[in-house]
Amino acid sequence: MEYTSYEPKEFCAVTPPFEVDKFCKEHGLEGSLKAYIKVACRIFKDASEITLFLSEDPETENYIKVCFNIKIKADTPSLLTMDKESFRAIDSIISDNERDFFVKTYEIIE
């Protein structure tokens, strides 16, 4: 199986806030965080904003995830295609255990 390179071609302005950075360091997720940011910047390059924050999983008590909130102007089919591409990329470079610490949400702009 061949994978696309997800190195951003230009500077990505996504900077994790202190609490996200600290959480990732405490859980050994620094490399996964950097990889996830690169993928998000590459695939969602037309996003007007990508913000990161910590979110407690509503289904599991005390299970915190790093949430990537992606604000983007896109139609549903395009967003689904980008989402599928991001899942494939993340799946190929981040282990299952570490992948469980990350989640994406979307805000569609009209």
Tab-separated table of N, CA, C and O in Angstrom:
chain	number	residue	atom	x	y	z
A	1	MET	N	0.846	-1.174	0.000
A	1	MET	CA	0.000	0.000	0.000
A	1	MET	C	0.894	1.241	0.000
A	1	MET	O	1.859	1.312	0.736
A	2	GLU	N	0.556	2.213	-0.810
A	2	GLU	CA	1.349	3.434	-0.925
A	2	GLU	C	0.633	4.574	-0.214
A	2	GLU	O	-0.573	4.740	-0.322
A	3	TYR	N	1.400	5.350	0.553
A	3	TYR	CA	0.818	6.458	1.290
A	3	TYR	C	1.365	7.779	0.781
A	3	TYR	O	2.519	7.884	0.402
A	4	THR	N	0.523	8.787	0.821
A	4	THR	CA	0.919	10.134	0.433
A	4	THR	C	1.753	10.751	1.544
A	4	THR	O	1.521	10.501	2.715
A	5	SER	N	2.711	11.572	1.184
A	5	SER	CA	3.490	12.305	2.173
A	5	SER	C	2.629	13.427	2.739
A	5	SER	O	1.987	14.167	2.000
A	6	TYR	N	2.611	13.568	4.042
A	6	TYR	CA	1.796	14.592	4.670
A	6	TYR	C	2.637	15.701	5.276
A	6	TYR	O	2.203	16.392	6.174
A	7	GLU	N	3.847	15.894	4.751
A	7	GLU	CA	4.657	17.028	5.176
A	7	GLU	C	4.034	18.290	4.597
A	7	GLU	O	3.795	18.360	3.399
A	8	PRO	N	3.761	19.285	5.441
A	8	PRO	CA	3.169	20.506	4.894
A	8	PRO	C	4.150	21.233	3.985
A	8	PRO	O	5.347	21.255	4.243
A	9	LYS	N	3.640	21.800	2.915
A	9	LYS	CA	4.481	22.515	1.968
A	9	LYS	C	4.748	23.939	2.431
A	9	LYS	O	5.632	24.608	1.947
A	10	GLU	N	3.950	24.428	3.356
A	10	GLU	CA	4.148	25.762	3.889
A	10	GLU	C	3.954	25.722	5.397
A	10	GLU	O	3.482	24.739	5.942
A	11	PHE	N	4.284	26.797	6.038
A	11	PHE	CA	4.198	26.871	7.492
A	11	PHE	C	2.772	26.656	7.963
A	11	PHE	O	1.838	27.211	7.404
A	12	CYS	N	2.624	25.868	8.996
A	12	CYS	CA	1.319	25.617	9.591
A	12	CYS	C	1.238	26.392	10.902
A	12	CYS	O	2.097	26.237	11.765
A	13	ALA	N	0.228	27.212	11.029
A	13	ALA	CA	0.116	28.097	12.182
A	13	ALA	C	-0.609	27.474	13.382
A	13	ALA	O	-1.024	28.186	14.267
A	14	VAL	N	-0.762	26.165	13.403
A	14	VAL	CA	-1.438	25.517	14.528
A	14	VAL	C	-0.435	25.346	15.665
A	14	VAL	O	0.557	24.639	15.529
A	15	THR	N	-0.713	26.020	16.771
A	15	THR	CA	0.146	25.924	17.949
A	15	THR	C	-0.698	25.406	19.100
A	15	THR	O	-1.708	26.029	19.450
A	16	PRO	N	-0.296	24.288	19.688
A	16	PRO	CA	-1.092	23.757	20.793
A	16	PRO	C	-1.005	24.670	22.015
A	16	PRO	O	0.070	25.182	22.328
A	17	PRO	N	-2.126	24.881	22.701
A	17	PRO	CA	-2.074	25.651	23.942
A	17	PRO	C	-1.282	24.899	25.013
A	17	PRO	O	-1.057	23.686	24.899
A	18	PHE	N	-0.878	25.605	26.034
A	18	PHE	CA	-0.042	25.045	27.092
A	18	PHE	C	-0.605	23.734	27.646
A	18	PHE	O	0.123	22.759	27.791
A	19	GLU	N	-1.913	23.714	27.958
A	19	GLU	CA	-2.488	22.519	28.590
A	19	GLU	C	-2.458	21.307	27.662
A	19	GLU	O	-2.282	20.181	28.116
A	20	VAL	N	-2.598	21.525	26.356
A	20	VAL	CA	-2.517	20.423	25.390
A	20	VAL	C	-1.078	19.925	25.306
A	20	VAL	O	-0.817	18.716	25.338
A	21	ASP	N	-0.141	20.855	25.221
A	21	ASP	CA	1.281	20.508	25.167
A	21	ASP	C	1.689	19.725	26.415
A	21	ASP	O	2.342	18.680	26.325
A	22	LYS	N	1.272	20.206	27.573
A	22	LYS	CA	1.595	19.544	28.845
A	22	LYS	C	0.993	18.132	28.902
A	22	LYS	O	1.663	17.167	29.275
A	23	PHE	N	-0.271	18.005	28.513
A	23	PHE	CA	-0.955	16.711	28.505
A	23	PHE	C	-0.210	15.720	27.615
A	23	PHE	O	0.020	14.564	27.993
A	24	CYS	N	0.182	16.175	26.420
A	24	CYS	CA	0.880	15.291	25.476
A	24	CYS	C	2.242	14.877	26.012
A	24	CYS	O	2.648	13.722	25.859
A	25	LYS	N	2.962	15.788	26.659
A	25	LYS	CA	4.257	15.448	27.260
A	25	LYS	C	4.075	14.429	28.374
A	25	LYS	O	4.844	13.478	28.478
A	26	GLU	N	3.070	14.621	29.209
A	26	GLU	CA	2.810	13.698	30.326
A	26	GLU	C	2.452	12.293	29.850
A	26	GLU	O	2.694	11.316	30.550
A	27	HIS	N	1.866	12.190	28.663
A	27	HIS	CA	1.428	10.885	28.138
A	27	HIS	C	2.307	10.361	27.007
A	27	HIS	O	1.958	9.380	26.351
A	28	GLY	N	3.442	11.017	26.778
A	28	GLY	CA	4.361	10.565	25.731
A	28	GLY	C	3.791	10.680	24.336
A	28	GLY	O	4.075	9.843	23.470
A	29	LEU	N	2.987	11.710	24.095
A	29	LEU	CA	2.301	11.862	22.814
A	29	LEU	C	2.854	12.991	21.951
A	29	LEU	O	2.218	13.394	20.974
A	30	GLU	N	4.037	13.497	22.290
A	30	GLU	CA	4.587	14.649	21.557
A	30	GLU	C	4.720	14.357	20.061
A	30	GLU	O	4.353	15.182	19.229
A	31	GLY	N	5.261	13.200	19.716
A	31	GLY	CA	5.439	12.836	18.309
A	31	GLY	C	4.112	12.684	17.590
A	31	GLY	O	3.952	13.119	16.447
A	32	SER	N	3.146	12.077	18.257
A	32	SER	CA	1.825	11.903	17.655
A	32	SER	C	1.128	13.244	17.468
A	32	SER	O	0.462	13.467	16.458
A	33	LEU	N	1.285	14.144	18.422
A	33	LEU	CA	0.691	15.473	18.304
A	33	LEU	C	1.266	16.201	17.088
A	33	LEU	O	0.516	16.755	16.279
A	34	LYS	N	2.580	16.173	16.945
A	34	LYS	CA	3.225	16.832	15.791
A	34	LYS	C	2.746	16.217	14.478
A	34	LYS	O	2.454	16.911	13.519
A	35	ALA	N	2.666	14.885	14.444
A	35	ALA	CA	2.211	14.202	13.230
A	35	ALA	C	0.759	14.551	12.915
A	35	ALA	O	0.405	14.810	11.762
A	36	TYR	N	-0.077	14.580	13.936
A	36	TYR	CA	-1.490	14.900	13.748
A	36	TYR	C	-1.646	16.329	13.227
A	36	TYR	O	-2.452	16.591	12.330
A	37	ILE	N	-0.857	17.260	13.772
A	37	ILE	CA	-0.908	18.651	13.306
A	37	ILE	C	-0.497	18.735	11.846
A	37	ILE	O	-1.147	19.415	11.040
A	38	LYS	N	0.567	18.022	11.470
A	38	LYS	CA	1.009	18.040	10.068
A	38	LYS	C	-0.068	17.513	9.131
A	38	LYS	O	-0.316	18.077	8.068
A	39	VAL	N	-0.715	16.428	9.539
A	39	VAL	CA	-1.780	15.855	8.716
A	39	VAL	C	-2.945	16.839	8.607
A	39	VAL	O	-3.466	17.086	7.518
A	40	ALA	N	-3.354	17.414	9.744
A	40	ALA	CA	-4.472	18.358	9.733
A	40	ALA	C	-4.165	19.562	8.844
A	40	ALA	O	-5.008	19.997	8.059
A	41	CYS	N	-2.950	20.081	8.939
A	41	CYS	CA	-2.569	21.235	8.126
A	41	CYS	C	-2.540	20.892	6.646
A	41	CYS	O	-2.920	21.709	5.808
A	42	ARG	N	-2.106	19.713	6.327
A	42	ARG	CA	-1.994	19.283	4.922
A	42	ARG	C	-3.367	19.034	4.298
A	42	ARG	O	-3.679	19.522	3.237
A	43	ILE	N	-4.192	18.279	4.996
A	43	ILE	CA	-5.469	17.869	4.428
A	43	ILE	C	-6.519	18.978	4.523
A	43	ILE	O	-7.300	19.179	3.606
A	44	PHE	N	-6.521	19.694	5.635
A	44	PHE	CA	-7.507	20.758	5.833
A	44	PHE	C	-6.852	22.121	5.600
A	44	PHE	O	-7.069	23.060	6.348
A	45	LYS	N	-6.070	22.219	4.540
A	45	LYS	CA	-5.295	23.432	4.243
A	45	LYS	C	-6.177	24.644	3.985
A	45	LYS	O	-5.743	25.772	4.138
A	46	ASP	N	-7.442	24.422	3.619
A	46	ASP	CA	-8.359	25.531	3.377
A	46	ASP	C	-9.163	25.922	4.621
A	46	ASP	O	-10.037	26.784	4.547
A	47	ALA	N	-8.850	25.309	5.752
A	47	ALA	CA	-9.562	25.642	6.991
A	47	ALA	C	-9.243	27.083	7.387
A	47	ALA	O	-8.112	27.537	7.252
A	48	SER	N	-10.261	27.784	7.849
A	48	SER	CA	-10.018	29.149	8.302
A	48	SER	C	-9.364	29.144	9.681
A	48	SER	O	-8.695	30.090	10.058
A	49	GLU	N	-9.547	28.038	10.418
A	49	GLU	CA	-8.957	27.943	11.751
A	49	GLU	C	-8.928	26.482	12.194
A	49	GLU	O	-9.884	25.740	11.974
A	50	ILE	N	-7.825	26.099	12.826
A	50	ILE	CA	-7.721	24.786	13.470
A	50	ILE	C	-7.281	25.067	14.899
A	50	ILE	O	-6.208	25.629	15.124
A	51	THR	N	-8.135	24.731	15.852
A	51	THR	CA	-7.804	24.971	17.257
A	51	THR	C	-7.721	23.646	17.998
A	51	THR	O	-8.395	22.674	17.645
A	52	LEU	N	-6.890	23.621	19.017
A	52	LEU	CA	-6.705	22.432	19.830
A	52	LEU	C	-7.113	22.737	21.262
A	52	LEU	O	-6.840	23.831	21.765
A	53	PHE	N	-7.744	21.770	21.883
A	53	PHE	CA	-8.101	21.901	23.291
A	53	PHE	C	-8.287	20.502	23.875
A	53	PHE	O	-8.373	19.524	23.139
A	54	LEU	N	-8.315	20.417	25.198
A	54	LEU	CA	-8.545	19.137	25.866
A	54	LEU	C	-10.040	18.963	26.072
A	54	LEU	O	-10.743	19.901	26.451
A	55	SER	N	-10.515	17.754	25.819
A	55	SER	CA	-11.935	17.448	25.942
A	55	SER	C	-12.096	16.115	26.656
A	55	SER	O	-11.430	15.139	26.308
A	56	GLU	N	-12.969	16.092	27.660
A	56	GLU	CA	-13.228	14.833	28.354
A	56	GLU	C	-14.225	14.027	27.553
A	56	GLU	O	-15.262	14.543	27.117
A	57	ASP	N	-13.905	12.765	27.339
A	57	ASP	CA	-14.787	11.878	26.590
A	57	ASP	C	-16.071	11.680	27.404
A	57	ASP	O	-16.023	11.229	28.552
A	58	PRO	N	-17.234	12.013	26.833
A	58	PRO	CA	-18.487	11.886	27.589
A	58	PRO	C	-18.870	10.446	27.897
A	58	PRO	O	-19.665	10.196	28.794
A	59	GLU	N	-18.290	9.495	27.176
A	59	GLU	CA	-18.644	8.090	27.373
A	59	GLU	C	-17.771	7.394	28.407
A	59	GLU	O	-18.128	6.339	28.907
A	60	THR	N	-16.588	7.966	28.696
A	60	THR	CA	-15.663	7.323	29.617
A	60	THR	C	-15.169	8.342	30.627
A	60	THR	O	-14.522	9.323	30.265
A	61	GLU	N	-15.458	8.119	31.884
A	61	GLU	CA	-15.067	9.053	32.936
A	61	GLU	C	-13.547	9.183	33.023
A	61	GLU	O	-12.818	8.192	32.922
A	62	ASN	N	-13.082	10.407	33.191
A	62	ASN	CA	-11.654	10.735	33.321
A	62	ASN	C	-10.812	10.334	32.110
A	62	ASN	O	-9.619	10.081	32.241
A	63	TYR	N	-11.433	10.249	30.949
A	63	TYR	CA	-10.692	9.931	29.731
A	63	TYR	C	-10.639	11.193	28.886
A	63	TYR	O	-11.628	11.600	28.293
A	64	ILE	N	-9.483	11.801	28.872
A	64	ILE	CA	-9.306	13.086	28.202
A	64	ILE	C	-8.659	12.876	26.842
A	64	ILE	O	-7.759	12.052	26.686
A	65	LYS	N	-9.136	13.652	25.872
A	65	LYS	CA	-8.601	13.582	24.511
A	65	LYS	C	-8.171	14.970	24.069
A	65	LYS	O	-8.677	15.970	24.553
A	66	VAL	N	-7.250	15.000	23.117
A	66	VAL	CA	-6.884	16.240	22.452
A	66	VAL	C	-7.849	16.402	21.288
A	66	VAL	O	-7.933	15.531	20.425
A	67	CYS	N	-8.587	17.499	21.296
A	67	CYS	CA	-9.575	17.741	20.258
A	67	CYS	C	-9.038	18.756	19.246
A	67	CYS	O	-8.554	19.821	19.625
A	68	PHE	N	-9.112	18.387	17.982
A	68	PHE	CA	-8.796	19.283	16.874
A	68	PHE	C	-10.137	19.795	16.352
A	68	PHE	O	-10.919	19.012	15.799
A	69	ASN	N	-10.423	21.074	16.562
A	69	ASN	CA	-11.641	21.659	16.017
A	69	ASN	C	-11.273	22.375	14.716
A	69	ASN	O	-10.463	23.293	14.714
A	70	ILE	N	-11.856	21.914	13.632
A	70	ILE	CA	-11.513	22.413	12.305
A	70	ILE	C	-12.682	23.224	11.760
A	70	ILE	O	-13.776	22.694	11.559
A	71	LYS	N	-12.430	24.518	11.581
A	71	LYS	CA	-13.440	25.426	11.035
A	71	LYS	C	-13.135	25.587	9.550
A	71	LYS	O	-12.059	26.050	9.183
A	72	ILE	N	-14.082	25.155	8.702
A	72	ILE	CA	-13.804	25.113	7.274
A	72	ILE	C	-15.064	25.365	6.447
A	72	ILE	O	-16.163	25.005	6.858
A	73	LYS	N	-14.854	25.987	5.308
A	73	LYS	CA	-15.937	26.172	4.345
A	73	LYS	C	-15.829	25.019	3.348
A	73	LYS	O	-14.881	24.952	2.567
A	74	ALA	N	-16.794	24.107	3.408
A	74	ALA	CA	-16.768	22.934	2.530
A	74	ALA	C	-18.154	22.332	2.470
A	74	ALA	O	-18.922	22.410	3.425
A	75	ASP	N	-18.457	21.713	1.338
A	75	ASP	CA	-19.720	20.990	1.254
A	75	ASP	C	-19.534	19.620	1.903
A	75	ASP	O	-18.410	19.181	2.149
A	76	THR	N	-20.615	18.970	2.195
A	76	THR	CA	-20.563	17.694	2.917
A	76	THR	C	-19.728	16.635	2.199
A	76	THR	O	-18.869	16.007	2.829
A	77	PRO	N	-19.924	16.398	0.895
A	77	PRO	CA	-19.101	15.378	0.227
A	77	PRO	C	-17.591	15.684	0.308
A	77	PRO	O	-16.791	14.786	0.543
A	78	SER	N	-17.228	16.958	0.147
A	78	SER	CA	-15.805	17.328	0.226
A	78	SER	C	-15.257	17.096	1.630
A	78	SER	O	-14.154	16.585	1.804
A	79	LEU	N	-16.040	17.478	2.637
A	79	LEU	CA	-15.595	17.292	4.017
A	79	LEU	C	-15.452	15.813	4.349
A	79	LEU	O	-14.486	15.398	4.993
A	80	LEU	N	-16.375	15.002	3.881
A	80	LEU	CA	-16.282	13.556	4.116
A	80	LEU	C	-15.041	12.960	3.444
A	80	LEU	O	-14.384	12.088	4.011
A	81	THR	N	-14.718	13.440	2.256
A	81	THR	CA	-13.516	12.977	1.560
A	81	THR	C	-12.264	13.356	2.345
A	81	THR	O	-11.364	12.531	2.534
A	82	MET	N	-12.209	14.612	2.816
A	82	MET	CA	-11.056	15.057	3.612
A	82	MET	C	-10.956	14.267	4.914
A	82	MET	O	-9.863	13.886	5.337
A	83	ASP	N	-12.099	14.012	5.554
A	83	ASP	CA	-12.110	13.263	6.806
A	83	ASP	C	-11.581	11.853	6.588
A	83	ASP	O	-10.756	11.357	7.355
A	84	LYS	N	-12.022	11.212	5.516
A	84	LYS	CA	-11.564	9.853	5.188
A	84	LYS	C	-10.057	9.845	4.917
A	84	LYS	O	-9.336	8.970	5.385
A	85	GLU	N	-9.588	10.843	4.176
A	85	GLU	CA	-8.159	10.941	3.884
A	85	GLU	C	-7.350	11.153	5.168
A	85	GLU	O	-6.289	10.554	5.350
A	86	SER	N	-7.868	11.971	6.075
A	86	SER	CA	-7.139	12.203	7.325
A	86	SER	C	-7.090	10.933	8.176
A	86	SER	O	-6.065	10.626	8.778
A	87	PHE	N	-8.186	10.175	8.214
A	87	PHE	CA	-8.183	8.908	8.954
A	87	PHE	C	-7.147	7.941	8.383
A	87	PHE	O	-6.419	7.289	9.133
A	88	ARG	N	-7.074	7.844	7.059
A	88	ARG	CA	-6.085	6.952	6.431
A	88	ARG	C	-4.667	7.381	6.791
A	88	ARG	O	-3.816	6.560	7.089
A	89	ALA	N	-4.414	8.685	6.724
A	89	ALA	CA	-3.072	9.193	7.024
A	89	ALA	C	-2.705	8.941	8.482
A	89	ALA	O	-1.620	8.430	8.774
A	90	ILE	N	-3.600	9.280	9.379
A	90	ILE	CA	-3.343	9.096	10.812
A	90	ILE	C	-3.151	7.618	11.124
A	90	ILE	O	-2.262	7.236	11.879
A	91	ASP	N	-3.978	6.775	10.528
A	91	ASP	CA	-3.897	5.332	10.738
A	91	ASP	C	-2.540	4.771	10.314
A	91	ASP	O	-2.039	3.824	10.895
A	92	SER	N	-1.934	5.391	9.300
A	92	SER	CA	-0.667	4.879	8.784
A	92	SER	C	0.553	5.354	9.584
A	92	SER	O	1.623	4.775	9.450
A	93	ILE	N	0.399	6.386	10.413
A	93	ILE	CA	1.581	6.934	11.095
A	93	ILE	C	1.495	6.985	12.614
A	93	ILE	O	2.506	7.193	13.273
A	94	ILE	N	0.308	6.783	13.186
A	94	ILE	CA	0.148	6.846	14.637
A	94	ILE	C	-0.437	5.523	15.123
A	94	ILE	O	-1.407	5.022	14.554
A	95	SER	N	0.141	4.980	16.193
A	95	SER	CA	-0.327	3.689	16.716
A	95	SER	C	-1.758	3.779	17.243
A	95	SER	O	-2.238	4.858	17.602
A	96	ASP	N	-2.429	2.627	17.295
A	96	ASP	CA	-3.805	2.572	17.787
A	96	ASP	C	-3.932	3.183	19.177
A	96	ASP	O	-4.846	3.950	19.438
A	97	ASN	N	-3.026	2.809	20.082
A	97	ASN	CA	-3.093	3.299	21.459
A	97	ASN	C	-2.995	4.817	21.520
A	97	ASN	O	-3.739	5.460	22.251
A	98	GLU	N	-2.076	5.390	20.759
A	98	GLU	CA	-1.896	6.838	20.781
A	98	GLU	C	-3.010	7.553	20.015
A	98	GLU	O	-3.429	8.636	20.394
A	99	ARG	N	-3.512	6.938	18.977
A	99	ARG	CA	-4.588	7.525	18.175
A	99	ARG	C	-5.840	7.748	19.017
A	99	ARG	O	-6.604	8.685	18.785
A	100	ASP	N	-6.045	6.907	20.019
A	100	ASP	CA	-7.221	7.012	20.881
A	100	ASP	C	-7.239	8.293	21.712
A	100	ASP	O	-8.271	8.637	22.283
A	101	PHE	N	-6.115	8.989	21.802
A	101	PHE	CA	-6.043	10.225	22.578
A	101	PHE	C	-6.436	11.454	21.765
A	101	PHE	O	-6.396	12.571	22.276
A	102	PHE	N	-6.809	11.279	20.506
A	102	PHE	CA	-7.110	12.403	19.624
A	102	PHE	C	-8.490	12.258	18.998
A	102	PHE	O	-8.939	11.149	18.710
A	103	VAL	N	-9.133	13.390	18.771
A	103	VAL	CA	-10.446	13.405	18.142
A	103	VAL	C	-10.555	14.701	17.321
A	103	VAL	O	-9.911	15.694	17.633
A	104	LYS	N	-11.364	14.647	16.255
A	104	LYS	CA	-11.596	15.831	15.419
A	104	LYS	C	-13.069	16.215	15.513
A	104	LYS	O	-13.937	15.356	15.575
A	105	THR	N	-13.311	17.527	15.491
A	105	THR	CA	-14.660	18.050	15.331
A	105	THR	C	-14.609	19.088	14.216
A	105	THR	O	-13.543	19.626	13.912
A	106	TYR	N	-15.759	19.335	13.617
A	106	TYR	CA	-15.815	20.268	12.497
A	106	TYR	C	-16.855	21.350	12.724
A	106	TYR	O	-17.912	21.087	13.306
A	107	GLU	N	-16.524	22.540	12.270
A	107	GLU	CA	-17.473	23.634	12.172
A	107	GLU	C	-17.510	24.040	10.710
A	107	GLU	O	-16.492	24.484	10.172
A	108	ILE	N	-18.660	23.843	10.084
A	108	ILE	CA	-18.780	24.192	8.671
A	108	ILE	C	-19.224	25.638	8.551
A	108	ILE	O	-20.238	26.042	9.139
A	109	ILE	N	-18.457	26.417	7.798
A	109	ILE	CA	-18.739	27.831	7.573
A	109	ILE	C	-19.485	27.959	6.257
A	109	ILE	O	-19.125	27.303	5.275
A	110	GLU	N	-20.458	28.804	6.227
A	110	GLU	CA	-21.181	29.025	4.974
A	110	GLU	C	-20.612	30.191	4.212
A	110	GLU	O	-19.991	31.057	4.710
